[in-house]
Amino acid sequence: MSVDMQHLAINFIALTDNGEHQAHYRDDLIGNGPAVATLVEQLHLAYNGKPAKGYASFKDDKSDRVAAALADWQREQTNFLGFAKATTDALVVELSQHQLPETGYLLLAHYRYLASEFLLVCVLGSKDHFELSDQLELATSRHLDIGRMQLAARIDLTEYAVNAEKGNYISFIRGRAGRKVADFFLDFLGCEEGADARVNSQKVLSSVEEYLGAAEFANDEKTAARRQVFDYCEERAKAGQEVVLAELSAVIDPEQENGFLHYCAEQQLEVAEQFPVEVKELKKLVKFNGAGGGLSLSFDEKLLGERVQYDVKTDTLIIKGTPPNLRDQLQRFTQGYSSFDQA
């Protein structure tokens, strides 16, 4: 993977003793270098790895602070440092208006990946690490907590420039911090949610299953096709790219590359020519899993009908051949002593 880093700006937002947000600005951009390129690549990978994303676009009835600052930078009326300052100011305003105690480092990373140009906007916390010198002297260092990235959005600048009317050129992490925080970040960017990746994924699931049945695929062919669909969608999602319906059609049925495409049109299935997906939702293509009532189960789709039998009438699963570690625990338990007994 090659991420071509262009600009990186970092500012810090803190809370004063009075509980007011205050921005601390860096006087210049972070200089280019191997370490910075590695950081931006890690940010890119961490963002792509987040499973639950929403998609949005700028809206006229929302705050235009970020959109206006972005336009000024792209028209070269200001530099990237000026754009970063204006964006930081907009974030401080929204934090104050929403009365949220969020603090941290605001990073704005402008980079190119494959044929697209991106702007990643994220707020990261930090964590202290302890280290020992050769003389066993203890010291601490502060690291950006990239792994816990939650407040983040990415603008596809290429898509925004050539296809803005389509929308969905802004993606954002839904996260687990609560809907209020997600709403705040959208308000900060001045955008409104559009396409729902989860809904799109559900449409793919149902449409693919309908096609496999209508085209009379054999069971082993269905299993192979489901795996190919999942692998293709996962690869696109990890690269931060949308699924292309024509490409998906060729993946599903290599012998009839346009078969799925024509089926969607004939059946008037509401599947867009290009759309974002949520990989977590698409895992249902290749894996069954569920938990409840003290029971947790997960197995590959290809095992159903072979090692795993399901009786619909009695709601009973029969599993032939258990995993070795589970089998060992069960055998130990049925012999009259706990699997935790080390004797």
CSV table of C-alpha atoms in Angstrom, one decimal:
chain,number,residue,atom,x,y,z
A,1,MET,CA,0.0,0.0,0.0
A,2,SER,CA,1.3,3.5,-0.8
A,3,VAL,CA,-0.2,6.6,0.8
A,4,ASP,CA,1.2,9.8,-0.7
A,5,MET,CA,1.1,12.3,2.1
A,6,GLN,CA,0.6,15.9,1.1
A,7,HIS,CA,-0.1,18.0,4.2
A,8,LEU,CA,-0.6,17.3,7.9
A,9,ALA,CA,-1.8,19.8,10.5
A,10,ILE,CA,-2.2,19.2,14.2
A,11,ASN,CA,-3.9,21.5,16.7
A,12,PHE,CA,-4.9,20.8,20.3
A,13,ILE,CA,-8.2,21.6,22.0
A,14,ALA,CA,-8.4,21.8,25.8
A,15,LEU,CA,-10.8,22.8,28.5
A,16,THR,CA,-10.0,25.8,30.6
A,17,ASP,CA,-10.6,25.9,34.4
A,18,ASN,CA,-13.9,27.6,33.6
A,19,GLY,CA,-14.9,24.7,31.4
A,20,GLU,CA,-14.6,26.6,28.1
A,21,HIS,CA,-12.9,25.1,25.1
A,22,GLN,CA,-9.7,26.7,24.0
A,23,ALA,CA,-7.6,25.9,20.9
A,24,HIS,CA,-3.8,25.7,20.9
A,25,TYR,CA,-2.5,26.2,17.4
A,26,ARG,CA,0.7,24.9,15.9
A,27,ASP,CA,2.6,27.6,14.1
A,28,ASP,CA,3.4,25.5,11.1
A,29,LEU,CA,2.5,22.2,9.4
A,30,ILE,CA,4.1,18.9,10.3
A,31,GLY,CA,7.1,18.5,8.0
A,32,ASN,CA,7.2,15.7,5.5
A,33,GLY,CA,9.3,12.7,6.3
A,34,PRO,CA,9.2,8.9,6.7
A,35,ALA,CA,7.8,9.0,10.2
A,36,VAL,CA,5.0,11.4,9.1
A,37,ALA,CA,4.2,9.3,6.1
A,38,THR,CA,4.0,6.2,8.3
A,39,LEU,CA,1.6,8.1,10.7
A,40,VAL,CA,-0.7,9.1,7.9
A,41,GLU,CA,-0.7,5.6,6.6
A,42,GLN,CA,-1.6,4.3,10.0
A,43,LEU,CA,-4.4,6.9,10.2
A,44,HIS,CA,-5.7,5.7,6.8
A,45,LEU,CA,-5.6,2.0,7.8
A,46,ALA,CA,-7.2,2.7,11.2
A,47,TYR,CA,-10.0,4.7,9.5
A,48,ASN,CA,-10.6,2.0,6.9
A,49,GLY,CA,-10.7,-0.7,9.5
A,50,LYS,CA,-13.6,0.9,11.4
A,51,PRO,CA,-16.6,-1.3,10.5
A,52,ALA,CA,-19.6,1.1,11.0
A,53,LYS,CA,-19.5,4.2,8.8
A,54,GLY,CA,-22.1,6.6,7.6
A,55,TYR,CA,-22.0,8.7,4.4
A,56,ALA,CA,-22.9,12.4,4.0
A,57,SER,CA,-22.5,15.5,2.0
A,58,PHE,CA,-22.4,19.3,2.6
A,59,LYS,CA,-25.8,20.9,3.0
A,60,ASP,CA,-26.7,24.6,2.5
A,61,ASP,CA,-28.9,24.7,5.6
A,62,LYS,CA,-26.0,23.6,7.8
A,63,SER,CA,-23.0,25.6,9.1
A,64,ASP,CA,-20.7,26.4,6.2
A,65,ARG,CA,-17.6,27.1,8.2
A,66,VAL,CA,-15.7,24.0,7.1
A,67,ALA,CA,-17.1,24.0,3.6
A,68,ALA,CA,-16.1,27.7,3.1
A,69,ALA,CA,-12.6,27.1,4.5
A,70,LEU,CA,-12.2,24.1,2.3
A,71,ALA,CA,-13.3,26.1,-0.8
A,72,ASP,CA,-10.8,28.9,0.1
A,73,TRP,CA,-8.0,26.4,0.4
A,74,GLN,CA,-8.9,24.7,-2.9
A,75,ARG,CA,-9.1,28.0,-4.6
A,76,GLU,CA,-5.7,28.8,-3.1
A,77,GLN,CA,-7.1,31.9,-1.3
A,78,THR,CA,-5.5,30.4,1.8
A,79,ASN,CA,-2.9,27.8,2.5
A,80,PHE,CA,-3.4,24.5,4.3
A,81,LEU,CA,-2.3,26.0,7.6
A,82,GLY,CA,-5.0,28.7,7.3
A,83,PHE,CA,-7.6,26.0,6.4
A,84,ALA,CA,-6.6,24.0,9.5
A,85,LYS,CA,-7.0,27.0,11.8
A,86,ALA,CA,-10.4,27.8,10.4
A,87,THR,CA,-11.5,24.2,10.8
A,88,THR,CA,-10.2,24.1,14.4
A,89,ASP,CA,-12.1,27.3,15.1
A,90,ALA,CA,-15.3,25.7,13.7
A,91,LEU,CA,-14.8,22.7,16.0
A,92,VAL,CA,-14.4,24.9,19.1
A,93,VAL,CA,-17.7,26.6,18.2
A,94,GLU,CA,-19.6,23.4,17.8
A,95,LEU,CA,-18.1,21.9,21.0
A,96,SER,CA,-19.2,24.9,22.9
A,97,GLN,CA,-22.7,25.0,21.4
A,98,HIS,CA,-23.3,21.3,22.0
A,99,GLN,CA,-21.8,21.6,25.5
A,100,LEU,CA,-19.6,18.5,25.1
A,101,PRO,CA,-16.5,18.0,27.2
A,102,GLU,CA,-14.5,16.5,24.3
A,103,THR,CA,-10.8,17.5,24.1
A,104,GLY,CA,-7.9,16.2,22.1
A,105,TYR,CA,-5.7,16.6,19.1
A,106,LEU,CA,-7.4,17.7,15.9
A,107,LEU,CA,-5.5,16.2,12.9
A,108,LEU,CA,-6.1,17.2,9.3
A,109,ALA,CA,-4.3,14.9,6.9
A,110,HIS,CA,-4.4,15.6,3.2
A,111,TYR,CA,-3.1,12.6,1.1
A,112,ARG,CA,-3.5,10.7,-2.1
A,113,TYR,CA,-4.3,7.0,-2.2
A,114,LEU,CA,-4.6,5.1,-5.5
A,115,ALA,CA,-6.4,7.5,-7.9
A,116,SER,CA,-8.2,9.5,-5.2
A,117,GLU,CA,-7.3,12.5,-3.1
A,118,PHE,CA,-8.5,12.5,0.5
A,119,LEU,CA,-8.8,14.8,3.5
A,120,LEU,CA,-9.1,13.0,6.9
A,121,VAL,CA,-10.4,15.0,9.8
A,122,CYS,CA,-10.1,13.3,13.2
A,123,VAL,CA,-9.9,14.1,16.9
A,124,LEU,CA,-7.6,11.8,18.8
A,125,GLY,CA,-6.8,11.4,22.5
A,126,SER,CA,-3.4,10.5,23.8
A,127,LYS,CA,-2.0,8.0,26.2
A,128,ASP,CA,1.2,7.9,28.2
A,129,HIS,CA,3.8,5.2,27.8
A,130,PHE,CA,6.6,4.3,30.2
A,131,GLU,CA,10.1,3.5,29.0
A,132,LEU,CA,13.4,2.7,30.6
A,133,SER,CA,16.8,4.0,29.6
A,134,ASP,CA,20.0,1.9,29.5
A,135,GLN,CA,20.6,3.3,33.0
A,136,LEU,CA,17.2,2.1,34.1
A,137,GLU,CA,15.9,5.6,34.4
A,138,LEU,CA,12.1,5.8,34.1
A,139,ALA,CA,10.6,8.2,31.6
A,140,THR,CA,7.3,8.8,30.0
A,141,SER,CA,6.2,9.7,26.5
A,142,ARG,CA,2.9,10.7,25.1
A,143,HIS,CA,1.5,8.9,22.1
A,144,LEU,CA,-1.6,9.5,19.9
A,145,ASP,CA,-4.2,7.0,20.6
A,146,ILE,CA,-5.0,6.0,17.0
A,147,GLY,CA,-6.5,2.7,18.0
A,148,ARG,CA,-9.4,4.4,19.7
A,149,MET,CA,-10.3,6.7,16.8
A,150,GLN,CA,-14.0,7.5,17.1
A,151,LEU,CA,-14.5,11.2,16.0
A,152,ALA,CA,-13.3,11.0,12.4
A,153,ALA,CA,-14.6,11.8,8.9
A,154,ARG,CA,-13.0,11.6,5.5
A,155,ILE,CA,-13.7,13.7,2.5
A,156,ASP,CA,-13.1,12.2,-0.9
A,157,LEU,CA,-11.8,15.4,-2.6
A,158,THR,CA,-11.7,13.8,-6.0
A,159,GLU,CA,-15.3,12.7,-5.8
A,160,TYR,CA,-16.3,16.1,-4.4
A,161,ALA,CA,-14.6,17.9,-7.3
A,162,VAL,CA,-16.1,15.8,-10.2
A,163,ASN,CA,-19.3,14.3,-8.8
A,164,ALA,CA,-20.5,16.5,-5.9
A,165,GLU,CA,-24.2,16.2,-6.9
A,166,LYS,CA,-24.2,12.5,-6.2
A,167,GLY,CA,-23.4,13.2,-2.6
A,168,ASN,CA,-21.8,10.7,-0.2
A,169,TYR,CA,-18.3,12.0,-0.7
A,170,ILE,CA,-18.0,12.4,3.1
A,171,SER,CA,-17.7,9.3,5.2
A,172,PHE,CA,-17.7,9.3,9.0
A,173,ILE,CA,-17.3,6.8,11.9
A,174,ARG,CA,-20.6,6.1,13.6
A,175,GLY,CA,-18.7,4.9,16.7
A,176,ARG,CA,-20.0,3.8,20.1
A,177,ALA,CA,-19.9,7.2,21.8
A,178,GLY,CA,-23.6,7.8,21.3
A,179,ARG,CA,-25.8,9.5,18.7
A,180,LYS,CA,-25.4,12.9,20.2
A,181,VAL,CA,-21.7,12.9,19.6
A,182,ALA,CA,-22.2,11.6,16.0
A,183,ASP,CA,-24.7,14.4,15.4
A,184,PHE,CA,-22.2,17.0,16.8
A,185,PHE,CA,-19.5,15.9,14.4
A,186,LEU,CA,-21.9,16.1,11.4
A,187,ASP,CA,-22.9,19.6,12.5
A,188,PHE,CA,-19.2,20.6,12.9
A,189,LEU,CA,-18.6,19.5,9.3
A,190,GLY,CA,-21.8,21.2,8.1
A,191,CYS,CA,-23.1,18.0,6.4
A,192,GLU,CA,-26.1,15.7,6.5
A,193,GLU,CA,-26.1,11.9,6.3
A,194,GLY,CA,-27.1,10.4,3.0
A,195,ALA,CA,-26.6,6.8,1.9
A,196,ASP,CA,-26.9,4.1,4.6
A,197,ALA,CA,-24.2,1.5,4.1
A,198,ARG,CA,-26.0,-0.9,6.4
A,199,VAL,CA,-29.2,-0.7,4.2
A,200,ASN,CA,-27.1,-1.1,1.1
A,201,SER,CA,-25.5,-4.2,2.5
A,202,GLN,CA,-28.9,-5.7,3.3
A,203,LYS,CA,-30.0,-5.0,-0.3
A,204,VAL,CA,-26.9,-6.8,-1.6
A,205,LEU,CA,-27.5,-9.8,0.7
A,206,SER,CA,-31.1,-10.2,-0.4
A,207,SER,CA,-30.4,-9.5,-4.1
A,208,VAL,CA,-27.5,-11.9,-4.3
A,209,GLU,CA,-29.5,-14.7,-2.7
A,210,GLU,CA,-32.4,-14.1,-5.0
A,211,TYR,CA,-30.1,-14.2,-8.0
A,212,LEU,CA,-28.4,-17.4,-6.9
A,213,GLY,CA,-31.8,-19.1,-6.5
A,214,ALA,CA,-33.2,-17.8,-9.8
A,215,ALA,CA,-30.0,-18.8,-11.7
A,216,GLU,CA,-30.3,-22.3,-10.2
A,217,PHE,CA,-26.7,-22.4,-8.7
A,218,ALA,CA,-25.7,-25.7,-7.1
A,219,ASN,CA,-25.1,-25.5,-3.4
A,220,ASP,CA,-21.3,-25.6,-3.7
A,221,GLU,CA,-21.6,-22.9,-6.4
A,222,LYS,CA,-23.7,-20.7,-4.1
A,223,THR,CA,-21.1,-21.1,-1.3
A,224,ALA,CA,-18.3,-20.1,-3.6
A,225,ALA,CA,-20.2,-17.1,-5.0
A,226,ARG,CA,-21.1,-15.9,-1.5
A,227,ARG,CA,-17.4,-16.0,-0.5
A,228,GLN,CA,-16.3,-14.2,-3.7
A,229,VAL,CA,-18.9,-11.5,-3.1
A,230,PHE,CA,-17.8,-11.0,0.5
A,231,ASP,CA,-14.1,-10.9,-0.4
A,232,TYR,CA,-14.7,-8.4,-3.1
A,233,CYS,CA,-16.8,-6.1,-0.9
A,234,GLU,CA,-14.4,-6.4,2.0
A,235,GLU,CA,-11.5,-5.4,-0.3
A,236,ARG,CA,-13.3,-2.4,-1.5
A,237,ALA,CA,-14.3,-1.3,2.0
A,238,LYS,CA,-10.8,-1.7,3.3
A,239,ALA,CA,-9.5,0.5,0.5
A,240,GLY,CA,-12.1,3.1,1.3
A,241,GLN,CA,-13.9,2.6,-2.0
A,242,GLU,CA,-17.5,1.9,-2.9
A,243,VAL,CA,-18.8,-1.3,-4.5
A,244,VAL,CA,-19.4,-1.1,-8.2
A,245,LEU,CA,-22.5,-3.0,-9.3
A,246,ALA,CA,-21.0,-4.1,-12.7
A,247,GLU,CA,-17.9,-5.4,-11.0
A,248,LEU,CA,-20.0,-7.2,-8.4
A,249,SER,CA,-22.0,-8.8,-11.1
A,250,ALA,CA,-18.8,-10.3,-12.7
A,251,VAL,CA,-17.7,-11.5,-9.3
A,252,ILE,CA,-20.9,-13.3,-8.6
A,253,ASP,CA,-21.1,-15.1,-12.0
A,254,PRO,CA,-17.9,-15.1,-14.0
A,255,GLU,CA,-19.5,-17.1,-16.8
A,256,GLN,CA,-22.4,-14.6,-17.1
A,257,GLU,CA,-20.6,-11.3,-16.1
A,258,ASN,CA,-23.7,-9.2,-16.6
A,259,GLY,CA,-26.2,-11.8,-15.3
A,260,PHE,CA,-26.7,-10.2,-11.9
A,261,LEU,CA,-26.7,-6.7,-13.5
A,262,HIS,CA,-29.6,-7.7,-15.8
A,263,TYR,CA,-31.4,-9.5,-13.1
A,264,CYS,CA,-31.5,-6.4,-10.9
A,265,ALA,CA,-32.8,-4.4,-13.8
A,266,GLU,CA,-35.5,-6.9,-14.8
A,267,GLN,CA,-36.7,-7.4,-11.2
A,268,GLN,CA,-36.5,-3.6,-10.6
A,269,LEU,CA,-34.3,-4.2,-7.5
A,270,GLU,CA,-33.2,-0.9,-5.9
A,271,VAL,CA,-29.5,-1.5,-6.2
A,272,ALA,CA,-27.4,1.6,-7.2
A,273,GLU,CA,-24.6,1.5,-9.8
A,274,GLN,CA,-22.1,2.3,-7.1
A,275,PHE,CA,-22.6,2.3,-3.3
A,276,PRO,CA,-20.9,2.0,0.1
A,277,VAL,CA,-21.3,-1.2,2.1
A,278,GLU,CA,-20.8,-2.3,5.7
A,279,VAL,CA,-18.5,-5.4,5.9
A,280,LYS,CA,-19.9,-6.4,9.3
A,281,GLU,CA,-23.4,-6.8,7.8
A,282,LEU,CA,-22.1,-8.7,4.8
A,283,LYS,CA,-20.4,-11.3,7.0
A,284,LYS,CA,-23.9,-13.0,7.0
A,285,LEU,CA,-23.0,-14.2,3.5
A,286,VAL,CA,-20.3,-16.5,4.8
A,287,LYS,CA,-20.9,-17.0,8.5
A,288,PHE,CA,-23.7,-17.7,10.9
A,289,ASN,CA,-23.4,-16.4,14.4
A,290,GLY,CA,-25.6,-15.5,17.4
A,291,ALA,CA,-25.6,-15.3,21.1
A,292,GLY,CA,-28.3,-15.4,23.8
A,293,GLY,CA,-29.5,-17.3,26.8
A,294,GLY,CA,-26.0,-18.3,27.8
A,295,LEU,CA,-25.2,-19.7,24.4
A,296,SER,CA,-22.9,-18.3,21.8
A,297,LEU,CA,-22.5,-20.0,18.3
A,298,SER,CA,-20.6,-19.2,15.2
A,299,PHE,CA,-19.9,-21.3,12.1
A,300,ASP,CA,-19.1,-21.0,8.4
A,301,GLU,CA,-22.0,-21.0,6.0
A,302,LYS,CA,-20.5,-23.9,4.1
A,303,LEU,CA,-20.9,-26.2,7.1
A,304,LEU,CA,-24.7,-25.9,7.1
A,305,GLY,CA,-26.1,-29.1,5.7
A,306,GLU,CA,-22.8,-31.0,6.2
A,307,ARG,CA,-21.3,-30.9,9.7
A,308,VAL,CA,-24.1,-28.7,11.0
A,309,GLN,CA,-27.8,-29.8,10.5
A,310,TYR,CA,-30.7,-27.6,11.4
A,311,ASP,CA,-34.3,-28.8,12.0
A,312,VAL,CA,-36.7,-25.9,11.5
A,313,LYS,CA,-39.7,-27.6,13.1
A,314,THR,CA,-37.9,-28.3,16.4
A,315,ASP,CA,-35.4,-25.4,16.2
A,316,THR,CA,-32.6,-27.9,16.8
A,317,LEU,CA,-29.0,-27.8,15.7
A,318,ILE,CA,-26.9,-31.0,15.4
A,319,ILE,CA,-23.2,-30.4,15.2
A,320,LYS,CA,-21.0,-33.3,14.0
A,321,GLY,CA,-17.4,-32.9,15.0
A,322,THR,CA,-16.6,-30.3,17.7
A,323,PRO,CA,-13.5,-28.1,17.8
A,324,PRO,CA,-10.6,-29.8,19.6
A,325,ASN,CA,-10.5,-27.4,22.5
A,326,LEU,CA,-14.3,-27.6,23.0
A,327,ARG,CA,-14.2,-31.3,22.8
A,328,ASP,CA,-11.5,-31.5,25.4
A,329,GLN,CA,-13.5,-29.4,27.8
A,330,LEU,CA,-16.6,-31.4,27.3
A,331,GLN,CA,-14.8,-34.7,27.7
A,332,ARG,CA,-13.1,-33.5,30.9
A,333,PHE,CA,-16.4,-32.3,32.3
A,334,THR,CA,-18.4,-35.4,31.5
A,335,GLN,CA,-15.7,-37.5,33.2
A,336,GLY,CA,-16.6,-35.8,36.5
A,337,TYR,CA,-14.0,-33.0,37.0
A,338,SER,CA,-13.8,-29.5,35.7
A,339,SER,CA,-11.9,-28.6,32.6
A,340,PHE,CA,-10.0,-26.1,34.7
A,341,ASP,CA,-8.6,-28.9,36.9
A,342,GLN,CA,-4.9,-29.0,36.3
A,343,ALA,CA,-4.4,-32.4,38.0
